[in-house]
């Protein structure tokens, strides 16, 4: 291959720019040209292309968001739209495509590959919910943002001896809630993967009070329920005034952490290698600290598993 | 005076610990003892006291929240409760009291002073809404937290070309919204001090779009309206999908900024001096970079004025 | 005026980009064009110009450094070089110039004004050493960076019960050392404005040890002496092992603080107003919270005064 | 076992407090008492003990440093000192000991175990240089501190078009340099594990200049050489002015990252389990995302290996 393209799609995640940079630099290392596609699959369809040289990815490794923009484009499911996109790329001499995003993004990449155009997927989402990889780009950064936010809220919770419910992102996955809850020393953590037990939460609240501890932090993943709703349930049960904080979109932004940047470099480089080896239809991932690749289908045909040993641990440490 | 007391009351603010430290150290510099009162006025009534030596305020200058805790205690309005609190202090040999908080906190301090027990007030609240001082302890830190949060949200707003409404704290004051909006380059800022003009906001949104800019940040102070409500109003008017983020309690916590810590040192030292000069019933403040003191009544009998020249400036810069 | 130019010169400071943005936006508000000059006075001489529209200053308010670059260009002292620069600007239809930098930067601006080309100066330097203004752009950010760094070092100092000498920037001014030392609760602060007293520092160290405190932080401004040298002097006197940290260039970078960004907006806007009023040869500044302007000469013919009341305060609080 | 002890030793690392908290909470979960030993092995010898209940480890999960303090105590090599320490512990009813530190710390723990007192080691050092575990507590935090510092320096490097040599910690290990250099997009990285090639560094510098890039970041691990020395060598070879920044002790402090806190929880819990299973002489570690344990001797009889695939990657990405 002499020319490949790269796009970002789905929810943005810190580290996507670091991936773009790695793709461009690794490709240039092999004298391959890289075309940036703006606005995800919509831009692919519209031919919203720009040649990315080394200079164009300067000073972006540390930036949140994605310089290629992201967009929703449900129309990309249609075969004719996909054929048009392939045509666009071929007109430009593009021979392979790297997509950065979540499982929705991978679906389009698989379909293009099935139509004869080799694509490789890189997992980029803060939710850490892409099957087949232990970590996704953006998860570590979001985790640190959440933990820093909880630290701030705990200053207030401690000073006022209040109980807080904090709602965090993660879609259907509990990874952010689980890791952040453990890292922030939360008293209770609710994740979609485990049925919650209001009695247990109430017991923990009351046990803390009995021990003289009059503040408490409860983390709830958005996939379980709305933070305000949980606070209401707990108020009814305990008679304690509960405050709620929905962390919201601050979780998606910010400069990527060191880990996310290193992973971005490794993922980006491997994705280029796969294309150069003509291995389309693959996703890259990390497993046991090694960079792996696997069938793109696995990412949307299987289900991500959170590390539930952390859940057990959190129960033991939050006595 | 040979012994004074210090308490924190009302909403906690970053820098309160730095004030406590300064009060203790300045008093010890003059060989005066300092008693810490836990849980605000409630602790004053209950005699929840502890002698604070230099070591007890070590390693707290950088901590958010307040090591003396804060609490609401509406009963403190009652004369008999106040007399009991004075009695408690006299039993311990305490001759003066420093209170750290907002205008509600000052009211109690004024009443104690009127009953013959000299009190001095230090403005500690993120809202910057204490009349008679240009800045309160905690405002600068909260401002930086808000601006960093908006920076993160802008990463996402830019990448997805979305418009965000961001609701910030401030009670009835627009200071946080105004300063943060200006510092973060928001397109529109809504504050309680100025009537908002939906037409103008809509025009700015549409002008941005016409110029090719497809993301936008609108800051609304909680004193104007709920962020979700504003987003709904704007969606109805523009047909554009608007996202909302309510920053919430992260705004009250965190390690105090350099400014807040320096101001804390200056306020704490002056408050002690006032007590040693037997000047009860005074509040400390900063005006034109100088530390001033004024009648505590001014703080709850007049109204805080935000610097509205910043509002005009924000309009000109967000064309 | 229909077209003005803007450049940054001297050491870079966080917030310079926010100033550039404000200059462009305020000028555009008045339908005035703005030309960015790259590489400071060298670029002015070489005609390294680019028209800056609103879009070109998007997404820079939060960035450290300066998108216009900075450079040393001692040759700019020469009259013929200055005449050539003026010629270059006139060829482009430029009628006024905003320079952002320190007193060295102002000198060139004054000379251009004297030669008939109106210039206005904006104080941009972390050192806070520009006479005539209470604050310069970048000082507040650098201060926070320094305080956060000292907080980190104190974690280690406390854990290991070590004494640290920390050298901070500031050229001939003690502002960074003074404010940061006060904000971080340093035991001793050495600034160029006050003769240091090794005996006093030693006494403080020993008093701390006697009180059971076995760690200590000493801040030294680079204008006093090298941190390693001070550590050696103290080791000789006390026999205590002293560690040294030279904070170095991290102090100049980073995303600007909220204060620096607000001040950047106010300075930039006023500078444009002055040019539009044909008031060349002026510097903008802040005094008693108001934006002022004054003769550029004042900035290099008088001397900056640090607020030495903070020095006295630091002595009292670090007993 | 009914009572165990815990101490920190060697250089402090962010996350040590989170480990202490986990040890106490996990032990309390099993109704085991925990004694905190102050000042490392010196405190063990002197019987500097305190019973740690749940409340005593409240609000420390987020703090840098170690609340148990650390100290050097070379005398602990002596057998009689070790026997005295064991006696001290037995007098208090202590039956097992958790030590947190690096390989030096482990040596003492092994010798106590050999003398019949079961000890377990937890790797706590920013250097990531403990053999047998992929990560140590503190590494991830230090890495992020270094990367944020390089980001700040790059603001200046870019604005002034300067080249910087940045010296980072790591003792004889290149992990911090390697990961941080990759994460920050450094042009060259020098680590003790690989012979450096001045010619290659010079070539990269010159290639950058030829491409129009006039700033450059070179990371050197302290185990290779002093940063100032490298800068001098490069100045001699290139004639380019090179600036140097020695990051120093800021790398050891700060609030632990989310990863370090989660790892701290996992390590602490496992260490307690090992003691309860009477498995002394073991170290805990992480391998392939699982918590493992292995013979303490391995930690000081084998040598840590950095992940050199990152070195190769950094070469390819920094073309």
PDB file of C-alpha atoms in Angstrom, chain C residues 143-302:
ATOM      1  CA  UNK C 143       2.425  31.164  40.486  1.00  0.00           C
ATOM      2  CA  UNK C 144      -0.039  28.300  40.475  1.00  0.00           C
ATOM      3  CA  UNK C 145       2.430  26.034  38.691  1.00  0.00           C
ATOM      4  CA  UNK C 146       5.065  26.825  41.282  1.00  0.00           C
ATOM      5  CA  UNK C 147       2.681  26.286  44.198  1.00  0.00           C
ATOM      6  CA  UNK C 148       1.494  22.943  42.785  1.00  0.00           C
ATOM      7  CA  UNK C 149       5.132  21.889  42.368  1.00  0.00           C
ATOM      8  CA  UNK C 150       5.983  22.861  45.947  1.00  0.00           C
ATOM      9  CA  UNK C 151       2.935  20.914  47.138  1.00  0.00           C
ATOM     10  CA  UNK C 152       4.344  17.842  45.391  1.00  0.00           C
ATOM     11  CA  UNK C 153       7.795  18.331  46.844  1.00  0.00           C
ATOM     12  CA  UNK C 154       6.302  18.779  50.290  1.00  0.00           C
ATOM     13  CA  UNK C 155       4.761  15.298  50.034  1.00  0.00           C
ATOM     14  CA  UNK C 156       8.298  13.968  49.814  1.00  0.00           C
ATOM     15  CA  UNK C 157       9.770  16.434  52.291  1.00  0.00           C
ATOM     16  CA  UNK C 158       7.176  15.446  54.880  1.00  0.00           C
ATOM     17  CA  UNK C 159       7.510  11.707  54.270  1.00  0.00           C
ATOM     18  CA  UNK C 160      11.274  11.771  54.505  1.00  0.00           C
ATOM     19  CA  UNK C 161      11.517  14.639  56.968  1.00  0.00           C
ATOM     20  CA  UNK C 162      13.833  16.479  54.625  1.00  0.00           C
ATOM     21  CA  UNK C 163      14.617  20.119  54.085  1.00  0.00           C
ATOM     22  CA  UNK C 164      14.341  21.451  50.550  1.00  0.00           C
ATOM     23  CA  UNK C 165      15.643  24.555  48.846  1.00  0.00           C
ATOM     24  CA  UNK C 166      13.455  25.337  45.841  1.00  0.00           C
ATOM     25  CA  UNK C 167      14.696  27.815  43.256  1.00  0.00           C
ATOM     26  CA  UNK C 168      12.033  29.710  41.326  1.00  0.00           C
ATOM     27  CA  UNK C 169      12.114  32.142  38.419  1.00  0.00           C
ATOM     28  CA  UNK C 170      11.540  35.901  38.434  1.00  0.00           C
ATOM     29  CA  UNK C 171      14.715  37.448  37.018  1.00  0.00           C
ATOM     30  CA  UNK C 172      15.426  40.461  39.254  1.00  0.00           C
ATOM     31  CA  UNK C 173      11.968  40.405  40.824  1.00  0.00           C
ATOM     32  CA  UNK C 174      10.898  38.455  43.887  1.00  0.00           C
ATOM     33  CA  UNK C 175       7.171  38.329  43.092  1.00  0.00           C
ATOM     34  CA  UNK C 176       7.001  34.633  42.190  1.00  0.00           C
ATOM     35  CA  UNK C 177       9.130  33.627  45.183  1.00  0.00           C
ATOM     36  CA  UNK C 178       7.178  35.823  47.573  1.00  0.00           C
ATOM     37  CA  UNK C 179       3.665  34.887  46.518  1.00  0.00           C
ATOM     38  CA  UNK C 180       4.479  31.217  46.024  1.00  0.00           C
ATOM     39  CA  UNK C 181       6.348  30.993  49.307  1.00  0.00           C
ATOM     40  CA  UNK C 182       3.427  32.523  51.145  1.00  0.00           C
ATOM     41  CA  UNK C 183       0.893  30.353  49.305  1.00  0.00           C
ATOM     42  CA  UNK C 184       2.844  27.173  49.933  1.00  0.00           C
ATOM     43  CA  UNK C 185       3.621  27.899  53.561  1.00  0.00           C
ATOM     44  CA  UNK C 186       7.391  28.020  53.073  1.00  0.00           C
ATOM     45  CA  UNK C 187       9.497  28.422  56.189  1.00  0.00           C
ATOM     46  CA  UNK C 188      11.808  30.989  54.565  1.00  0.00           C
ATOM     47  CA  UNK C 189      11.675  33.079  51.383  1.00  0.00           C
ATOM     48  CA  UNK C 190      14.662  34.806  49.788  1.00  0.00           C
ATOM     49  CA  UNK C 191      13.949  37.627  47.337  1.00  0.00           C
ATOM     50  CA  UNK C 192      16.231  40.120  45.616  1.00  0.00           C
ATOM     51  CA  UNK C 193      14.348  43.044  47.163  1.00  0.00           C
ATOM     52  CA  UNK C 194      15.355  42.156  50.707  1.00  0.00           C
ATOM     53  CA  UNK C 195      18.769  41.245  52.067  1.00  0.00           C
ATOM     54  CA  UNK C 196      18.675  37.680  53.276  1.00  0.00           C
ATOM     55  CA  UNK C 197      19.806  36.724  56.721  1.00  0.00           C
ATOM     56  CA  UNK C 198      21.335  33.252  56.880  1.00  0.00           C
ATOM     57  CA  UNK C 199      21.192  33.378  60.673  1.00  0.00           C
ATOM     58  CA  UNK C 200      17.442  33.866  60.573  1.00  0.00           C
ATOM     59  CA  UNK C 201      16.954  30.971  58.142  1.00  0.00           C
ATOM     60  CA  UNK C 202      19.104  28.744  60.309  1.00  0.00           C
ATOM     61  CA  UNK C 203      17.175  29.801  63.412  1.00  0.00           C
ATOM     62  CA  UNK C 204      13.885  28.972  61.731  1.00  0.00           C
ATOM     63  CA  UNK C 205      15.211  25.562  60.673  1.00  0.00           C
ATOM     64  CA  UNK C 206      16.391  24.803  64.179  1.00  0.00           C
ATOM     65  CA  UNK C 207      13.234  26.147  65.808  1.00  0.00           C
ATOM     66  CA  UNK C 208      11.209  23.816  63.600  1.00  0.00           C
ATOM     67  CA  UNK C 209      13.344  20.837  64.579  1.00  0.00           C
ATOM     68  CA  UNK C 210      13.004  21.748  68.262  1.00  0.00           C
ATOM     69  CA  UNK C 211       9.223  21.812  67.811  1.00  0.00           C
ATOM     70  CA  UNK C 212       9.331  18.306  66.353  1.00  0.00           C
ATOM     71  CA  UNK C 213       8.968  19.433  62.762  1.00  0.00           C
ATOM     72  CA  UNK C 214      11.626  17.795  60.745  1.00  0.00           C
ATOM     73  CA  UNK C 215      10.899  19.030  57.268  1.00  0.00           C
ATOM     74  CA  UNK C 216      11.205  22.496  55.861  1.00  0.00           C
ATOM     75  CA  UNK C 217      10.777  24.351  52.578  1.00  0.00           C
ATOM     76  CA  UNK C 218      12.962  27.321  51.640  1.00  0.00           C
ATOM     77  CA  UNK C 219      12.146  29.301  48.502  1.00  0.00           C
ATOM     78  CA  UNK C 220      14.862  31.251  46.735  1.00  0.00           C
ATOM     79  CA  UNK C 221      14.307  33.585  43.797  1.00  0.00           C
ATOM     80  CA  UNK C 222      16.793  33.053  40.973  1.00  0.00           C
ATOM     81  CA  UNK C 223      17.691  36.744  41.329  1.00  0.00           C
ATOM     82  CA  UNK C 224      19.171  36.081  44.775  1.00  0.00           C
ATOM     83  CA  UNK C 225      21.346  33.095  44.097  1.00  0.00           C
ATOM     84  CA  UNK C 226      21.436  29.608  42.689  1.00  0.00           C
ATOM     85  CA  UNK C 227      19.447  27.065  44.710  1.00  0.00           C
ATOM     86  CA  UNK C 228      22.349  24.627  44.899  1.00  0.00           C
ATOM     87  CA  UNK C 229      24.576  27.340  46.314  1.00  0.00           C
ATOM     88  CA  UNK C 230      22.076  28.205  49.029  1.00  0.00           C
ATOM     89  CA  UNK C 231      21.692  24.541  49.933  1.00  0.00           C
ATOM     90  CA  UNK C 232      25.470  24.281  50.312  1.00  0.00           C
ATOM     91  CA  UNK C 233      25.605  27.357  52.528  1.00  0.00           C
ATOM     92  CA  UNK C 234      22.867  25.970  54.751  1.00  0.00           C
ATOM     93  CA  UNK C 235      24.417  22.522  54.931  1.00  0.00           C
ATOM     94  CA  UNK C 236      27.669  24.050  56.096  1.00  0.00           C
ATOM     95  CA  UNK C 237      25.903  26.033  58.788  1.00  0.00           C
ATOM     96  CA  UNK C 238      23.488  23.405  60.079  1.00  0.00           C
ATOM     97  CA  UNK C 239      25.020  20.047  59.281  1.00  0.00           C
ATOM     98  CA  UNK C 240      21.555  19.070  58.002  1.00  0.00           C
ATOM     99  CA  UNK C 241      21.357  17.383  54.603  1.00  0.00           C
ATOM    100  CA  UNK C 242      19.522  19.812  52.299  1.00  0.00           C
ATOM    101  CA  UNK C 243      17.951  18.809  49.005  1.00  0.00           C
ATOM    102  CA  UNK C 244      17.602  21.219  46.078  1.00  0.00           C
ATOM    103  CA  UNK C 245      15.019  21.529  43.344  1.00  0.00           C
ATOM    104  CA  UNK C 246      15.356  24.016  40.493  1.00  0.00           C
ATOM    105  CA  UNK C 247      11.847  24.263  39.059  1.00  0.00           C
ATOM    106  CA  UNK C 248      13.078  25.578  35.737  1.00  0.00           C
ATOM    107  CA  UNK C 249      11.140  25.911  32.520  1.00  0.00           C
ATOM    108  CA  UNK C 250       7.924  24.219  33.632  1.00  0.00           C
ATOM    109  CA  UNK C 251       7.164  27.630  35.168  1.00  0.00           C
ATOM    110  CA  UNK C 252       6.760  29.282  31.757  1.00  0.00           C
ATOM    111  CA  UNK C 253       4.278  26.873  30.194  1.00  0.00           C
ATOM    112  CA  UNK C 254       0.851  25.444  30.751  1.00  0.00           C
ATOM    113  CA  UNK C 255      -2.712  26.485  30.154  1.00  0.00           C
ATOM    114  CA  UNK C 256      -3.351  30.001  31.492  1.00  0.00           C
ATOM    115  CA  UNK C 257      -5.280  30.403  34.733  1.00  0.00           C
ATOM    116  CA  UNK C 258      -8.716  31.997  34.779  1.00  0.00           C
ATOM    117  CA  UNK C 259      -7.261  35.266  36.090  1.00  0.00           C
ATOM    118  CA  UNK C 260      -4.638  35.460  33.387  1.00  0.00           C
ATOM    119  CA  UNK C 261      -7.259  34.840  30.720  1.00  0.00           C
ATOM    120  CA  UNK C 262      -9.619  37.503  32.049  1.00  0.00           C
ATOM    121  CA  UNK C 263      -6.773  39.982  32.328  1.00  0.00           C
ATOM    122  CA  UNK C 264      -5.695  39.019  28.798  1.00  0.00           C
ATOM    123  CA  UNK C 265      -9.153  39.891  27.520  1.00  0.00           C
ATOM    124  CA  UNK C 266      -9.174  43.229  29.287  1.00  0.00           C
ATOM    125  CA  UNK C 267      -5.649  44.188  28.233  1.00  0.00           C
ATOM    126  CA  UNK C 268      -6.149  43.149  24.629  1.00  0.00           C
ATOM    127  CA  UNK C 269      -9.371  45.087  24.305  1.00  0.00           C
ATOM    128  CA  UNK C 270      -7.931  48.243  25.827  1.00  0.00           C
ATOM    129  CA  UNK C 271      -4.836  48.107  23.632  1.00  0.00           C
ATOM    130  CA  UNK C 272      -7.025  48.065  20.541  1.00  0.00           C
ATOM    131  CA  UNK C 273      -9.072  50.977  21.882  1.00  0.00           C
ATOM    132  CA  UNK C 274      -5.914  53.013  22.452  1.00  0.00           C
ATOM    133  CA  UNK C 275      -4.771  52.475  18.878  1.00  0.00           C
ATOM    134  CA  UNK C 276      -8.206  53.362  17.534  1.00  0.00           C
ATOM    135  CA  UNK C 277      -7.997  56.545  19.616  1.00  0.00           C
ATOM    136  CA  UNK C 278      -4.585  57.123  18.054  1.00  0.00           C
ATOM    137  CA  UNK C 279      -2.857  56.950  21.391  1.00  0.00           C
ATOM    138  CA  UNK C 280       0.498  55.412  20.525  1.00  0.00           C
ATOM    139  CA  UNK C 281       3.361  55.110  22.981  1.00  0.00           C
ATOM    140  CA  UNK C 282       1.138  53.800  25.761  1.00  0.00           C
ATOM    141  CA  UNK C 283       1.270  50.673  27.845  1.00  0.00           C
ATOM    142  CA  UNK C 284      -1.817  49.088  29.367  1.00  0.00           C
ATOM    143  CA  UNK C 285      -1.831  47.912  32.950  1.00  0.00           C
ATOM    144  CA  UNK C 286      -4.081  47.062  35.850  1.00  0.00           C
ATOM    145  CA  UNK C 287      -4.230  49.190  38.965  1.00  0.00           C
ATOM    146  CA  UNK C 288      -6.766  48.854  41.737  1.00  0.00           C
ATOM    147  CA  UNK C 289      -8.649  46.399  39.566  1.00  0.00           C
ATOM    148  CA  UNK C 290      -9.104  49.029  36.809  1.00  0.00           C
ATOM    149  CA  UNK C 291      -7.447  48.870  33.413  1.00  0.00           C
ATOM    150  CA  UNK C 292      -5.166  51.848  32.988  1.00  0.00           C
ATOM    151  CA  UNK C 293      -2.750  53.119  30.393  1.00  0.00           C
ATOM    152  CA  UNK C 294       0.497  55.009  30.810  1.00  0.00           C
ATOM    153  CA  UNK C 295       3.560  56.202  28.952  1.00  0.00           C
ATOM    154  CA  UNK C 296       5.570  53.242  27.628  1.00  0.00           C
ATOM    155  CA  UNK C 297       8.741  54.934  28.918  1.00  0.00           C
ATOM    156  CA  UNK C 298       7.585  54.518  32.469  1.00  0.00           C
ATOM    157  CA  UNK C 299       7.913  50.784  32.037  1.00  0.00           C
ATOM    158  CA  UNK C 300      11.636  50.898  31.414  1.00  0.00           C
ATOM    159  CA  UNK C 301      12.568  54.121  33.146  1.00  0.00           C
ATOM    160  CA  UNK C 302      11.132  53.228  36.546  1.00  0.00           C
TER     161      UNK C 302
END
